Amino acid sequence: MTAADLVQRADSITTAGRDAVASASSLDELTEVERAFLGKSSPLNEIRESIKSVDGRDRATVGKAVSSARAALEAAVAERRVVLEAEAAAASATRDRLDLTIRGRDYVRGHLHPVTRIWRELEDVFVGMGYQVAEGPEVELDWYNFEALNFPPGHPARAMQDTLYVRLGRREEVLLRTHTSPVQIRVMEAQRPPIYTVMPGRVFRRDTLDARHSPVFHQIEGLAVDRGITLGDLLGTIEAFIHALFGSDIRARFLPSFFPFTEPSVEFAMSCVFCRGEGCTVCSRTGWIELGGAGMVDPNVFAAVDIDPETYTGFAFGFGIDRVVQLMYGVDHVKNLWDGDARFARQF
Ligand code: DAH
């Protein structure tokens, strides 16, 4: 080939190389192009090899053409590399970006079960009146649940509380407590008067489930033992807690009743919170809602715990917490309270 041919080839290689550089779309492709046009076995190197075959005075011309072709291509590659590196950096910045605006995991914040809430509210009301809070066992001895409360074996009042017995000890000696009243005995055993204590807890009866009865339910018991406690104190205390819980326009009513462990005994009711005493379906048109039982502690109960009934008198009361919850929240069936259905619980 003549020198002129070689110079021309160098020029066309430059043009082709520039095109290839321009169309390289990644750093890898650019490296490929660089190797092909500037590497050891590139056409430009071949031209340099063939300088030997050119006339002496033309060699410099061809040499210059190859050098300027190399220089032009090197510059094009370098320029393109800067662009491609910037693009690659931008792409990885997007790809590897931490999206700090993404939401965290949602944790649903729950709340107390309505029965737990009223349980605690009742405790608060009585603590506010100077009472202490005590709890007793759910699996109880016949002695505490009945006998010490003046229900002797075979006493007909035992039949009022359908009992669930546990196969432990002597026959019918161990049972699931049917009320919170046995905690009165435990408190009086553990402590001498003055006693002002409320005793909330879970109780059990062999009852068939219906809208207002469940075999498992909750009661709160109250006990005050001191010098000079009267029935008037009992009535005033019950009225005070009804006012605290339901409002001062709600009235308390007492009817004579019977419980083995109190004498005299009463049942207490409050005027209906829904119809304000007018009569509605909740209060069965009576205007009153039965809450629980109460009375003056029977001297036989004091004898069981060795408290002198000549020195001390006392009153006791007990009522269902679940009933109060049903009333306050208008829960028509008790089973709704314990089904464990979150859709129900979320309403409160
Ligand atoms: N323990 C009784 C019941 O479950 C309720 C009760 C009545 C409790 C009179 C008392 C009371 O403390 O004096 O039916």
CSV table of C-alpha atoms in Angstrom, one decimal, residues 17-337:
chain,number,residue,atom,x,y,z
A,17,GLY,CA,-13.6,4.6,15.8
A,18,ARG,CA,-15.3,7.8,16.7
A,19,ASP,CA,-18.7,6.4,15.6
A,20,ALA,CA,-18.0,3.2,17.7
A,21,VAL,CA,-17.0,5.3,20.7
A,22,ALA,CA,-20.1,7.4,20.4
A,23,SER,CA,-22.4,4.4,20.2
A,24,ALA,CA,-20.8,2.6,23.1
A,25,SER,CA,-23.7,2.6,25.7
A,26,SER,CA,-21.8,1.2,28.7
A,27,LEU,CA,-18.4,1.3,30.2
A,28,ASP,CA,-17.9,-2.4,29.2
A,29,GLU,CA,-18.8,-1.6,25.6
A,30,LEU,CA,-16.4,1.4,25.6
A,31,THR,CA,-13.6,-0.8,26.9
A,32,GLU,CA,-14.4,-3.3,24.0
A,33,VAL,CA,-14.2,-0.4,21.5
A,34,GLU,CA,-11.0,0.9,23.0
A,35,ARG,CA,-9.4,-2.5,22.7
A,36,ALA,CA,-10.5,-2.9,19.1
A,37,PHE,CA,-9.3,0.5,17.9
A,38,LEU,CA,-6.3,1.1,20.1
A,39,GLY,CA,-5.2,-2.3,21.3
A,40,LYS,CA,-2.2,-4.5,20.2
A,41,SER,CA,-4.0,-6.1,17.2
A,42,SER,CA,-5.9,-3.0,16.1
A,43,PRO,CA,-5.9,-1.8,12.5
A,44,LEU,CA,-4.0,1.3,13.5
A,45,ASN,CA,-1.2,-0.9,14.9
A,46,GLU,CA,-1.3,-2.9,11.6
A,47,ILE,CA,-0.7,0.4,9.8
A,48,ARG,CA,2.2,1.2,12.1
A,49,GLU,CA,3.6,-2.2,11.3
A,50,SER,CA,3.4,-1.6,7.6
A,51,ILE,CA,5.4,1.7,7.8
A,52,LYS,CA,8.5,-0.4,7.1
A,53,SER,CA,7.2,-1.1,3.6
A,54,VAL,CA,6.8,2.6,2.8
A,55,ASP,CA,9.4,4.9,1.2
A,56,GLY,CA,11.8,6.5,3.7
A,57,ARG,CA,10.6,10.0,3.2
A,58,ASP,CA,6.9,9.1,3.5
A,59,ARG,CA,7.3,7.2,6.8
A,60,ALA,CA,7.0,10.3,8.9
A,61,THR,CA,3.7,11.3,7.2
A,62,VAL,CA,2.2,7.9,7.8
A,63,GLY,CA,3.6,7.9,11.4
A,64,LYS,CA,2.0,11.3,12.1
A,65,ALA,CA,-1.3,10.1,10.6
A,66,VAL,CA,-1.3,7.1,12.9
A,67,SER,CA,-0.4,9.2,16.0
A,68,SER,CA,-3.0,11.8,15.4
A,69,ALA,CA,-5.6,9.0,14.7
A,70,ARG,CA,-4.6,7.4,18.1
A,71,ALA,CA,-4.7,10.8,19.8
A,72,ALA,CA,-8.1,11.6,18.4
A,73,LEU,CA,-9.5,8.2,19.4
A,74,GLU,CA,-7.9,8.3,22.9
A,75,ALA,CA,-9.5,11.7,23.4
A,76,ALA,CA,-12.9,10.4,22.2
A,77,VAL,CA,-12.7,7.4,24.5
A,78,ALA,CA,-11.7,9.5,27.5
A,79,GLU,CA,-14.5,12.0,26.9
A,80,ARG,CA,-17.1,9.2,26.4
A,81,ARG,CA,-15.8,7.4,29.5
A,82,VAL,CA,-16.5,10.5,31.7
A,83,VAL,CA,-20.1,10.6,30.3
A,84,LEU,CA,-20.7,6.9,30.8
A,85,GLU,CA,-19.2,6.9,34.4
A,86,ALA,CA,-21.5,9.7,35.3
A,87,GLU,CA,-24.4,7.8,33.9
A,88,ALA,CA,-23.4,4.7,35.8
A,89,ALA,CA,-23.0,6.6,39.0
A,90,ALA,CA,-26.5,8.2,38.6
A,91,ALA,CA,-28.0,4.8,37.8
A,92,SER,CA,-26.5,3.1,40.9
A,93,ALA,CA,-27.6,6.1,43.0
A,94,THR,CA,-31.1,5.5,42.0
A,95,ARG,CA,-30.9,1.7,42.2
A,96,ASP,CA,-29.3,1.6,45.6
A,97,ARG,CA,-31.2,4.4,47.2
A,98,LEU,CA,-32.7,3.8,50.6
A,99,ASP,CA,-36.3,5.1,50.4
A,100,LEU,CA,-36.5,6.8,53.8
A,101,THR,CA,-40.0,7.9,53.1
A,102,ILE,CA,-41.4,4.3,53.2
A,103,ARG,CA,-43.9,3.7,56.0
A,104,GLY,CA,-42.9,1.6,59.0
A,105,ARG,CA,-44.6,-1.6,60.0
A,106,ASP,CA,-48.1,-0.9,61.5
A,107,TYR,CA,-48.6,-2.0,65.0
A,108,VAL,CA,-52.2,-2.0,66.1
A,109,ARG,CA,-52.5,-0.5,69.5
A,110,GLY,CA,-55.2,-2.4,71.5
A,111,HIS,CA,-56.9,-1.4,74.7
A,112,LEU,CA,-58.2,-3.0,77.9
A,113,HIS,CA,-61.2,-5.3,77.7
A,114,PRO,CA,-64.3,-3.5,78.8
A,115,VAL,CA,-64.7,-5.8,81.8
A,116,THR,CA,-61.1,-5.1,82.9
A,117,ARG,CA,-61.8,-1.4,82.5
A,118,ILE,CA,-64.9,-1.4,84.7
A,119,TRP,CA,-63.2,-3.7,87.1
A,120,ARG,CA,-60.4,-1.1,87.5
A,121,GLU,CA,-62.8,1.8,87.6
A,122,LEU,CA,-64.7,0.1,90.4
A,123,GLU,CA,-61.5,-0.4,92.3
A,124,ASP,CA,-60.7,3.3,91.8
A,125,VAL,CA,-64.1,4.4,93.2
A,126,PHE,CA,-63.6,2.3,96.4
A,127,VAL,CA,-59.9,3.2,96.7
A,128,GLY,CA,-61.1,6.8,96.6
A,129,MET,CA,-63.4,6.0,99.6
A,130,GLY,CA,-60.4,4.6,101.5
A,131,TYR,CA,-60.7,0.9,100.7
A,132,GLN,CA,-58.0,-1.6,100.0
A,133,VAL,CA,-58.1,-4.2,97.2
A,134,ALA,CA,-57.6,-7.9,97.9
A,135,GLU,CA,-57.9,-11.0,95.8
A,136,GLY,CA,-58.4,-14.7,96.6
A,137,PRO,CA,-58.0,-18.0,94.9
A,138,GLU,CA,-60.5,-19.1,92.1
A,139,VAL,CA,-60.2,-22.7,93.2
A,140,GLU,CA,-61.5,-22.6,96.8
A,141,LEU,CA,-62.3,-24.8,99.8
A,142,ASP,CA,-65.9,-25.5,100.7
A,143,TRP,CA,-65.0,-24.0,104.1
A,144,TYR,CA,-64.4,-20.5,102.6
A,145,ASN,CA,-67.0,-20.6,99.9
A,146,PHE,CA,-69.8,-21.9,102.1
A,147,GLU,CA,-69.2,-23.1,105.6
A,148,ALA,CA,-67.4,-20.1,107.1
A,149,LEU,CA,-70.1,-17.9,105.4
A,150,ASN,CA,-72.7,-19.6,107.5
A,151,PHE,CA,-73.9,-22.1,104.8
A,152,PRO,CA,-73.8,-25.3,106.8
A,153,PRO,CA,-73.6,-28.6,104.8
A,154,GLY,CA,-77.0,-29.3,103.3
A,155,HIS,CA,-78.3,-25.8,103.9
A,156,PRO,CA,-80.9,-24.9,101.2
A,157,ALA,CA,-79.1,-21.6,100.4
A,158,ARG,CA,-76.3,-23.6,98.9
A,159,ALA,CA,-78.7,-24.6,96.2
A,160,MET,CA,-78.9,-21.0,95.0
A,161,GLN,CA,-75.4,-21.3,93.7
A,162,ASP,CA,-74.9,-24.2,91.3
A,163,THR,CA,-71.4,-25.3,92.1
A,164,LEU,CA,-68.6,-26.8,90.0
A,165,TYR,CA,-66.6,-29.2,92.2
A,166,VAL,CA,-63.0,-30.1,91.6
A,167,ARG,CA,-61.8,-33.7,92.1
A,168,LEU,CA,-59.3,-33.0,94.9
A,169,GLY,CA,-59.3,-33.8,98.6
A,170,ARG,CA,-62.5,-35.2,100.2
A,171,ARG,CA,-65.7,-35.4,98.2
A,172,GLU,CA,-67.0,-31.8,97.4
A,173,GLU,CA,-64.3,-30.3,99.5
A,174,VAL,CA,-62.7,-28.3,96.7
A,175,LEU,CA,-64.6,-26.2,94.2
A,176,LEU,CA,-64.5,-23.3,91.8
A,177,ARG,CA,-65.7,-20.4,93.9
A,178,THR,CA,-69.3,-19.5,93.2
A,179,HIS,CA,-68.8,-15.9,94.5
A,180,THR,CA,-66.2,-13.5,95.8
A,181,SER,CA,-67.6,-13.7,99.3
A,182,PRO,CA,-65.0,-16.3,100.5
A,183,VAL,CA,-62.4,-13.6,100.1
A,184,GLN,CA,-64.1,-11.8,103.0
A,185,ILE,CA,-63.2,-14.7,105.2
A,186,ARG,CA,-59.6,-14.8,103.9
A,187,VAL,CA,-59.2,-11.0,104.5
A,188,MET,CA,-60.6,-11.3,108.1
A,189,GLU,CA,-58.3,-14.2,108.8
A,190,ALA,CA,-55.3,-12.2,107.7
A,191,GLN,CA,-56.2,-8.9,109.2
A,192,ARG,CA,-57.9,-7.5,112.3
A,193,PRO,CA,-60.4,-4.6,112.1
A,194,PRO,CA,-60.7,-1.9,111.0
A,195,ILE,CA,-61.1,-3.5,107.6
A,196,TYR,CA,-62.2,-1.6,104.5
A,197,THR,CA,-61.5,-3.9,101.5
A,198,VAL,CA,-63.0,-4.6,98.1
A,199,MET,CA,-62.3,-8.0,96.4
A,200,PRO,CA,-62.8,-8.3,92.7
A,201,GLY,CA,-62.4,-11.6,90.9
A,202,ARG,CA,-63.6,-14.3,88.6
A,203,VAL,CA,-66.3,-16.7,89.8
A,204,PHE,CA,-67.9,-19.9,88.4
A,205,ARG,CA,-71.3,-21.5,88.4
A,206,ARG,CA,-72.8,-24.5,86.6
A,207,ASP,CA,-75.1,-22.1,84.7
A,208,THR,CA,-76.3,-22.5,81.2
A,209,LEU,CA,-75.2,-19.6,79.0
A,210,ASP,CA,-77.9,-17.1,78.1
A,211,ALA,CA,-78.0,-13.4,77.4
A,212,ARG,CA,-77.3,-12.5,81.1
A,213,HIS,CA,-75.7,-15.6,82.5
A,214,SER,CA,-72.4,-17.2,81.9
A,215,PRO,CA,-70.7,-20.1,83.8
A,216,VAL,CA,-67.7,-17.8,84.2
A,217,PHE,CA,-68.3,-14.2,85.3
A,218,HIS,CA,-66.9,-11.5,87.6
A,219,GLN,CA,-67.9,-10.0,90.9
A,220,ILE,CA,-66.7,-7.4,93.2
A,221,GLU,CA,-67.1,-7.9,96.9
A,222,GLY,CA,-66.9,-5.2,99.6
A,223,LEU,CA,-66.3,-5.5,103.3
A,224,ALA,CA,-66.2,-2.9,106.1
A,225,VAL,CA,-65.6,-4.0,109.7
A,226,ASP,CA,-65.1,-1.5,112.4
A,227,ARG,CA,-66.6,-0.2,115.6
A,228,GLY,CA,-70.1,1.2,115.2
A,229,ILE,CA,-70.7,0.3,111.5
A,230,THR,CA,-74.5,0.5,110.8
A,231,LEU,CA,-76.9,-0.4,108.0
A,232,GLY,CA,-77.0,3.3,107.3
A,233,ASP,CA,-73.3,3.2,106.4
A,234,LEU,CA,-73.9,0.3,104.0
A,235,LEU,CA,-76.8,2.1,102.2
A,236,GLY,CA,-74.8,5.3,102.0
A,237,THR,CA,-71.7,3.5,100.6
A,238,ILE,CA,-73.7,1.7,97.9
A,239,GLU,CA,-75.5,4.9,97.0
A,240,ALA,CA,-72.1,6.7,96.8
A,241,PHE,CA,-70.6,4.2,94.4
A,242,ILE,CA,-73.7,4.1,92.2
A,243,HIS,CA,-73.4,7.9,92.0
A,244,ALA,CA,-69.7,7.7,91.3
A,245,LEU,CA,-70.1,5.2,88.5
A,246,PHE,CA,-73.4,6.2,86.9
A,247,GLY,CA,-74.0,9.8,87.9
A,248,SER,CA,-75.6,11.5,90.8
A,249,ASP,CA,-79.1,11.5,89.3
A,250,ILE,CA,-79.2,7.7,89.4
A,251,ARG,CA,-81.0,6.5,92.5
A,252,ALA,CA,-80.3,3.5,94.7
A,253,ARG,CA,-83.0,1.2,96.1
A,254,PHE,CA,-82.9,-1.5,98.7
A,255,LEU,CA,-85.2,-4.5,99.2
A,256,PRO,CA,-85.2,-6.9,102.1
A,257,SER,CA,-83.6,-10.2,101.1
A,258,PHE,CA,-81.8,-13.2,102.6
A,259,PHE,CA,-78.1,-14.3,102.5
A,260,PRO,CA,-76.7,-16.7,105.1
A,261,PHE,CA,-73.7,-14.5,105.9
A,262,THR,CA,-75.6,-11.2,106.4
A,263,GLU,CA,-78.4,-10.2,108.8
A,264,PRO,CA,-80.3,-8.2,107.9
A,265,SER,CA,-79.8,-8.7,104.2
A,266,VAL,CA,-80.8,-6.6,101.3
A,267,GLU,CA,-80.8,-6.6,97.5
A,268,PHE,CA,-79.9,-3.4,95.9
A,269,ALA,CA,-80.9,-1.9,92.6
A,270,MET,CA,-80.3,1.4,90.8
A,271,SER,CA,-82.8,3.4,88.8
A,272,CYS,CA,-82.6,2.4,85.1
A,273,VAL,CA,-79.8,4.3,83.4
A,274,PHE,CA,-81.6,4.0,80.0
A,275,CYS,CA,-85.1,5.2,80.8
A,276,ARG,CA,-84.2,7.1,84.0
A,277,GLY,CA,-86.9,5.1,85.8
A,278,GLU,CA,-89.7,5.5,83.2
A,279,GLY,CA,-89.6,1.8,82.4
A,280,CYS,CA,-88.0,0.3,79.3
A,281,THR,CA,-87.0,-3.1,77.9
A,282,VAL,CA,-83.6,-3.1,79.7
A,283,CYS,CA,-85.2,-2.8,83.1
A,284,SER,CA,-88.2,-4.9,82.2
A,285,ARG,CA,-90.5,-1.9,82.6
A,286,THR,CA,-89.8,-1.7,86.3
A,287,GLY,CA,-87.5,1.4,86.2
A,288,TRP,CA,-85.0,-0.5,88.3
A,289,ILE,CA,-81.9,-2.6,87.6
A,290,GLU,CA,-80.9,-5.2,90.1
A,291,LEU,CA,-77.2,-5.0,91.0
A,292,GLY,CA,-76.4,-7.3,93.9
A,293,GLY,CA,-76.7,-8.3,97.5
A,294,ALA,CA,-75.6,-6.8,100.7
A,295,GLY,CA,-76.1,-6.8,104.4
A,296,MET,CA,-74.7,-6.6,107.9
A,297,VAL,CA,-72.1,-9.3,108.6
A,298,ASP,CA,-73.7,-12.2,110.5
A,299,PRO,CA,-72.3,-12.8,114.0
A,300,ASN,CA,-71.7,-16.5,112.9
A,301,VAL,CA,-69.3,-15.2,110.2
A,302,PHE,CA,-67.4,-13.2,112.8
A,303,ALA,CA,-67.3,-16.3,115.0
A,304,ALA,CA,-65.6,-18.3,112.1
A,305,VAL,CA,-62.8,-15.8,112.0
A,306,ASP,CA,-62.7,-15.0,115.7
A,307,ILE,CA,-63.8,-11.4,115.6
A,308,ASP,CA,-65.9,-10.3,118.6
A,309,PRO,CA,-69.3,-9.2,117.4
A,310,GLU,CA,-69.9,-7.3,120.6
A,311,THR,CA,-67.0,-5.0,119.7
A,312,TYR,CA,-67.2,-4.9,115.9
A,313,THR,CA,-70.0,-4.7,113.4
A,314,GLY,CA,-69.6,-4.7,109.6
A,315,PHE,CA,-71.3,-4.7,106.3
A,316,ALA,CA,-70.7,-6.6,103.1
A,317,PHE,CA,-71.9,-6.3,99.5
A,318,GLY,CA,-71.3,-8.1,96.3
A,319,PHE,CA,-72.4,-7.7,92.7
A,320,GLY,CA,-71.5,-8.7,89.1
A,321,ILE,CA,-69.1,-6.7,87.1
A,322,ASP,CA,-70.1,-8.2,83.8
A,323,ARG,CA,-73.7,-7.0,84.5
A,324,VAL,CA,-72.5,-3.5,85.0
A,325,VAL,CA,-70.5,-3.7,81.7
A,326,GLN,CA,-73.5,-5.0,79.8
A,327,LEU,CA,-75.5,-2.1,81.1
A,328,MET,CA,-72.9,0.6,80.5
A,329,TYR,CA,-72.1,-0.5,77.0
A,330,GLY,CA,-75.5,-2.0,76.0
A,331,VAL,CA,-74.1,-5.4,75.3
A,332,ASP,CA,-77.1,-7.5,74.6
A,333,HIS,CA,-75.5,-11.0,75.1
A,334,VAL,CA,-72.8,-11.8,77.6
A,335,LYS,CA,-71.1,-14.2,75.2
A,336,ASN,CA,-70.2,-11.2,73.1
A,337,LEU,CA,-67.8,-10.2,75.9
